Amino acid sequence: VWKDFSTDKGGNNAVSFLMAKDYSFVDAIEYIAKKQGLTIQYEDSKEAKAYQEKLVKINALRPTLKRAIATYQNEFKNLPDNHPAKQEVFGKREYDQDIIDTYQIGYAPGSQFLYNKLKEHGFVDDGIKTSLLNKKTNYYSDFYNDRVTYTIFDGNGEPVSIAGRELKEDPKIKWLNGRT
């Protein structure tokens, strides 16, 4: 039994608790099964097939996403202390190293920085599918330009996307969120 007194929501099982935290029913069942070390057997239903297709797509793209996250983290680590990205993270936000590691915070220089890294390993198409790259007529560019990056995780703690925070004062768009 659970009760959230701030919202007056409550329930009598783990599935309802997870669904209150914005999990779908299927995601809640998957999460609980994974925590218990159980394998789920799906019936031949339309929703189960669609969910499995979504998982296959996400899992196929996850290595590219993880590679980009690690690249951005490394780039952030190697910035000088007076760089605006480090001033944003350490000065303005007052994050410590534990928060930086937990949220896999990085820095995206932009232009064709990530494109060139992904191209070296043959992952340009996956970069487009994960919204890490933009494809223009005969030209590719990075989706995140001069932004601090934050990893977005699913309920299982696996990365599913990246959010990018603009460093300029009074930008038109402060945050960009990718999609997978």
mmCIF file of N, CA and C in Angstrom, residues 101-161:
data_model
loop_
_atom_site.group_PDB
_atom_site.id
_atom_site.type_symbol
_atom_site.label_atom_id
_atom_site.label_comp_id
_atom_site.label_asym_id
_atom_site.label_seq_id
_atom_site.Cartn_x
_atom_site.Cartn_y
_atom_site.Cartn_z
ATOM 1 N N ASP A 101 28.694 12.903 -12.424
ATOM 2 C CA ASP A 101 28.824 11.492 -12.794
ATOM 3 C C ASP A 101 27.465 10.803 -12.873
ATOM 4 N N THR A 102 26.580 11.089 -11.912
ATOM 5 C CA THR A 102 25.260 10.452 -11.875
ATOM 6 C C THR A 102 24.442 10.794 -13.111
ATOM 7 N N TYR A 103 24.435 12.063 -13.492
ATOM 8 C CA TYR A 103 23.623 12.505 -14.626
ATOM 9 C C TYR A 103 24.411 12.543 -15.929
ATOM 10 N N GLN A 104 25.624 12.044 -15.868
ATOM 11 C CA GLN A 104 26.484 11.947 -17.052
ATOM 12 C C GLN A 104 26.499 13.261 -17.827
ATOM 13 N N ILE A 105 26.783 14.336 -17.098
ATOM 14 C CA ILE A 105 26.814 15.670 -17.678
ATOM 15 C C ILE A 105 28.033 15.803 -18.587
ATOM 16 N N GLY A 106 27.813 16.439 -19.728
ATOM 17 C CA GLY A 106 28.888 16.621 -20.697
ATOM 18 C C GLY A 106 28.798 17.971 -21.372
ATOM 19 N N TYR A 107 29.571 18.128 -22.415
ATOM 20 C CA TYR A 107 29.564 19.364 -23.189
ATOM 21 C C TYR A 107 29.610 19.029 -24.679
ATOM 22 N N ALA A 108 28.688 19.646 -25.425
ATOM 23 C CA ALA A 108 28.614 19.464 -26.876
ATOM 24 C C ALA A 108 29.102 20.734 -27.564
ATOM 25 N N PRO A 109 30.298 20.700 -28.149
ATOM 26 C CA PRO A 109 30.819 21.896 -28.816
ATOM 27 C C PRO A 109 30.013 22.296 -30.054
ATOM 28 N N GLY A 110 29.454 21.302 -30.748
ATOM 29 C CA GLY A 110 28.624 21.600 -31.908
ATOM 30 C C GLY A 110 29.359 21.559 -33.224
ATOM 31 N N SER A 111 28.774 22.264 -34.201
ATOM 32 C CA SER A 111 29.225 22.264 -35.580
ATOM 33 C C SER A 111 29.168 20.823 -36.099
ATOM 34 N N GLN A 112 30.317 20.194 -36.364
ATOM 35 C CA GLN A 112 30.345 18.801 -36.808
ATOM 36 C C GLN A 112 31.205 17.948 -35.872
ATOM 37 N N PHE A 113 31.325 18.373 -34.633
ATOM 38 C CA PHE A 113 32.146 17.654 -33.652
ATOM 39 C C PHE A 113 31.694 16.196 -33.512
ATOM 40 N N LEU A 114 30.428 15.978 -33.150
ATOM 41 C CA LEU A 114 29.936 14.614 -32.950
ATOM 42 C C LEU A 114 29.801 13.888 -34.291
ATOM 43 N N TYR A 115 29.381 14.596 -35.315
ATOM 44 C CA TYR A 115 29.267 13.985 -36.640
ATOM 45 C C TYR A 115 30.585 13.322 -37.040
ATOM 46 N N ASN A 116 31.679 14.037 -36.864
ATOM 47 C CA ASN A 116 32.989 13.486 -37.239
ATOM 48 C C ASN A 116 33.329 12.247 -36.412
ATOM 49 N N LYS A 117 32.985 12.258 -35.127
ATOM 50 C CA LYS A 117 33.254 11.093 -34.265
ATOM 51 C C LYS A 117 32.410 9.892 -34.704
ATOM 52 N N LEU A 118 31.130 10.129 -34.986
ATOM 53 C CA LEU A 118 30.251 9.031 -35.396
ATOM 54 C C LEU A 118 30.608 8.528 -36.794
ATOM 55 N N LYS A 119 31.010 9.426 -37.650
ATOM 56 C CA LYS A 119 31.391 9.042 -39.013
ATOM 57 C C LYS A 119 32.594 8.098 -39.002
ATOM 58 N N GLU A 120 33.557 8.360 -38.107
ATOM 59 C CA GLU A 120 34.740 7.495 -37.985
ATOM 60 C C GLU A 120 34.371 6.033 -37.764
ATOM 61 N N HIS A 121 33.262 5.813 -37.044
ATOM 62 C CA HIS A 121 32.866 4.453 -36.674
ATOM 63 C C HIS A 121 31.648 3.950 -37.455
ATOM 64 N N GLY A 122 31.182 4.723 -38.429
ATOM 65 C CA GLY A 122 30.065 4.282 -39.266
ATOM 66 C C GLY A 122 28.708 4.376 -38.591
ATOM 67 N N PHE A 123 28.512 5.359 -37.705
ATOM 68 C CA PHE A 123 27.257 5.473 -36.962
ATOM 69 C C PHE A 123 26.452 6.720 -37.317
ATOM 70 N N VAL A 124 26.642 7.268 -38.500
ATOM 71 C CA VAL A 124 25.941 8.494 -38.885
ATOM 72 C C VAL A 124 24.430 8.268 -38.947
ATOM 73 N N ASP A 125 23.976 7.182 -39.559
ATOM 74 C CA ASP A 125 22.534 6.913 -39.637
ATOM 75 C C ASP A 125 21.912 6.784 -38.253
ATOM 76 N N ASP A 126 22.611 6.094 -37.340
ATOM 77 C CA ASP A 126 22.104 5.978 -35.969
ATOM 78 C C ASP A 126 22.102 7.339 -35.277
ATOM 79 N N GLY A 127 23.074 8.182 -35.593
ATOM 80 C CA GLY A 127 23.116 9.536 -35.045
ATOM 81 C C GLY A 127 21.906 10.357 -35.452
ATOM 82 N N ILE A 128 21.446 10.145 -36.671
ATOM 83 C CA ILE A 128 20.241 10.845 -37.139
ATOM 84 C C ILE A 128 19.005 10.280 -36.446
ATOM 85 N N LYS A 129 18.909 8.950 -36.332
ATOM 86 C CA LYS A 129 17.754 8.312 -35.697
ATOM 87 C C LYS A 129 17.620 8.684 -34.222
ATOM 88 N N THR A 130 18.740 8.949 -33.562
ATOM 89 C CA THR A 130 18.698 9.313 -32.144
ATOM 90 C C THR A 130 18.633 10.819 -31.945
ATOM 91 N N SER A 131 18.491 11.568 -33.017
ATOM 92 C CA SER A 131 18.429 13.034 -33.036
ATOM 93 C C SER A 131 19.703 13.681 -32.512
ATOM 94 N N LEU A 132 20.816 12.997 -32.632
ATOM 95 C CA LEU A 132 22.103 13.581 -32.267
ATOM 96 C C LEU A 132 22.668 14.407 -33.417
ATOM 97 N N LEU A 133 22.214 14.089 -34.629
ATOM 98 C CA LEU A 133 22.675 14.788 -35.829
ATOM 99 C C LEU A 133 21.484 15.302 -36.622
ATOM 100 N N ASN A 134 21.702 16.398 -37.316
ATOM 101 C CA ASN A 134 20.727 16.930 -38.273
ATOM 102 C C ASN A 134 21.250 16.657 -39.667
ATOM 103 N N LYS A 135 20.361 16.241 -40.546
ATOM 104 C CA LYS A 135 20.768 16.039 -41.942
ATOM 105 C C LYS A 135 20.120 17.130 -42.779
ATOM 106 N N LYS A 136 20.974 17.893 -43.411
ATOM 107 C CA LYS A 136 20.508 18.927 -44.327
ATOM 108 C C LYS A 136 20.922 18.477 -45.717
ATOM 109 N N THR A 137 20.539 19.176 -46.728
ATOM 110 C CA THR A 137 20.902 18.797 -48.084
ATOM 111 C C THR A 137 22.424 18.728 -48.209
ATOM 112 N N ASN A 138 22.920 17.523 -48.400
ATOM 113 C CA ASN A 138 24.365 17.275 -48.575
ATOM 114 C C ASN A 138 25.229 17.769 -47.419
ATOM 115 N N TYR A 139 24.666 17.871 -46.240
ATOM 116 C CA TYR A 139 25.429 18.394 -45.109
ATOM 117 C C TYR A 139 24.851 17.831 -43.802
ATOM 118 N N TYR A 140 25.719 17.474 -42.875
ATOM 119 C CA TYR A 140 25.315 17.009 -41.560
ATOM 120 C C TYR A 140 25.835 17.993 -40.518
ATOM 121 N N SER A 141 25.055 18.188 -39.467
ATOM 122 C CA SER A 141 25.518 19.018 -38.363
ATOM 123 C C SER A 141 25.063 18.382 -37.048
ATOM 124 N N ASP A 142 25.725 18.763 -35.977
ATOM 125 C CA ASP A 142 25.346 18.272 -34.658
ATOM 126 C C ASP A 142 24.045 18.935 -34.212
ATOM 127 N N PHE A 143 23.192 18.176 -33.522
ATOM 128 C CA PHE A 143 21.944 18.717 -32.984
ATOM 129 C C PHE A 143 22.228 19.668 -31.829
ATOM 130 N N TYR A 144 23.197 19.323 -30.992
ATOM 131 C CA TYR A 144 23.551 20.147 -29.832
ATOM 132 C C TYR A 144 24.787 20.973 -30.160
ATOM 133 N N ASN A 145 24.650 22.290 -30.063
ATOM 134 C CA ASN A 145 25.748 23.206 -30.350
ATOM 135 C C ASN A 145 26.003 24.086 -29.139
ATOM 136 N N ASP A 146 27.226 24.020 -28.616
ATOM 137 C CA ASP A 146 27.640 24.821 -27.471
ATOM 138 C C ASP A 146 26.631 24.705 -26.323
ATOM 139 N N ARG A 147 26.390 23.463 -25.910
ATOM 140 C CA ARG A 147 25.428 23.194 -24.838
ATOM 141 C C ARG A 147 26.008 22.227 -23.820
ATOM 142 N N VAL A 148 25.583 22.420 -22.570
ATOM 143 C CA VAL A 148 25.855 21.428 -21.534
ATOM 144 C C VAL A 148 24.850 20.321 -21.764
ATOM 145 N N THR A 149 25.284 19.066 -21.738
ATOM 146 C CA THR A 149 24.390 17.942 -21.999
ATOM 147 C C THR A 149 24.097 17.161 -20.724
ATOM 148 N N TYR A 150 22.869 16.710 -20.618
ATOM 149 C CA TYR A 150 22.398 15.899 -19.502
ATOM 150 C C TYR A 150 21.770 14.642 -20.083
ATOM 151 N N THR A 151 22.112 13.504 -19.536
ATOM 152 C CA THR A 151 21.547 12.249 -20.015
ATOM 153 C C THR A 151 20.142 12.070 -19.446
ATOM 154 N N ILE A 152 19.232 11.617 -20.290
ATOM 155 C CA ILE A 152 17.862 11.294 -19.867
ATOM 156 C C ILE A 152 17.778 9.776 -19.774
ATOM 157 N N PHE A 153 17.337 9.278 -18.623
ATOM 158 C CA PHE A 153 17.290 7.846 -18.356
ATOM 159 C C PHE A 153 15.854 7.346 -18.333
ATOM 160 N N ASP A 154 15.680 6.058 -18.655
ATOM 161 C CA ASP A 154 14.372 5.427 -18.489
ATOM 162 C C ASP A 154 14.254 4.935 -17.046
ATOM 163 N N GLY A 155 13.155 4.292 -16.731
ATOM 164 C CA GLY A 155 12.916 3.798 -15.385
ATOM 165 C C GLY A 155 13.886 2.734 -14.931
ATOM 166 N N ASN A 156 14.593 2.115 -15.870
ATOM 167 C CA ASN A 156 15.575 1.092 -15.527
ATOM 168 C C ASN A 156 16.986 1.651 -15.410
ATOM 169 N N GLY A 157 17.116 2.973 -15.514
ATOM 170 C CA GLY A 157 18.427 3.589 -15.394
ATOM 171 C C GLY A 157 19.255 3.542 -16.663
ATOM 172 N N GLU A 158 18.632 3.192 -17.774
ATOM 173 C CA GLU A 158 19.333 3.138 -19.065
ATOM 174 C C GLU A 158 19.119 4.456 -19.817
ATOM 175 N N PRO A 159 20.152 4.972 -20.499
ATOM 176 C CA PRO A 159 19.976 6.218 -21.249
ATOM 177 C C PRO A 159 19.032 6.033 -22.429
ATOM 178 N N VAL A 160 18.143 7.009 -22.609
ATOM 179 C CA VAL A 160 17.218 6.983 -23.744
ATOM 180 C C VAL A 160 17.329 8.229 -24.618
ATOM 181 N N SER A 161 17.964 9.278 -24.080
ATOM 182 C CA SER A 161 18.113 10.496 -24.858
ATOM 183 C C SER A 161 19.067 11.445 -24.134
#
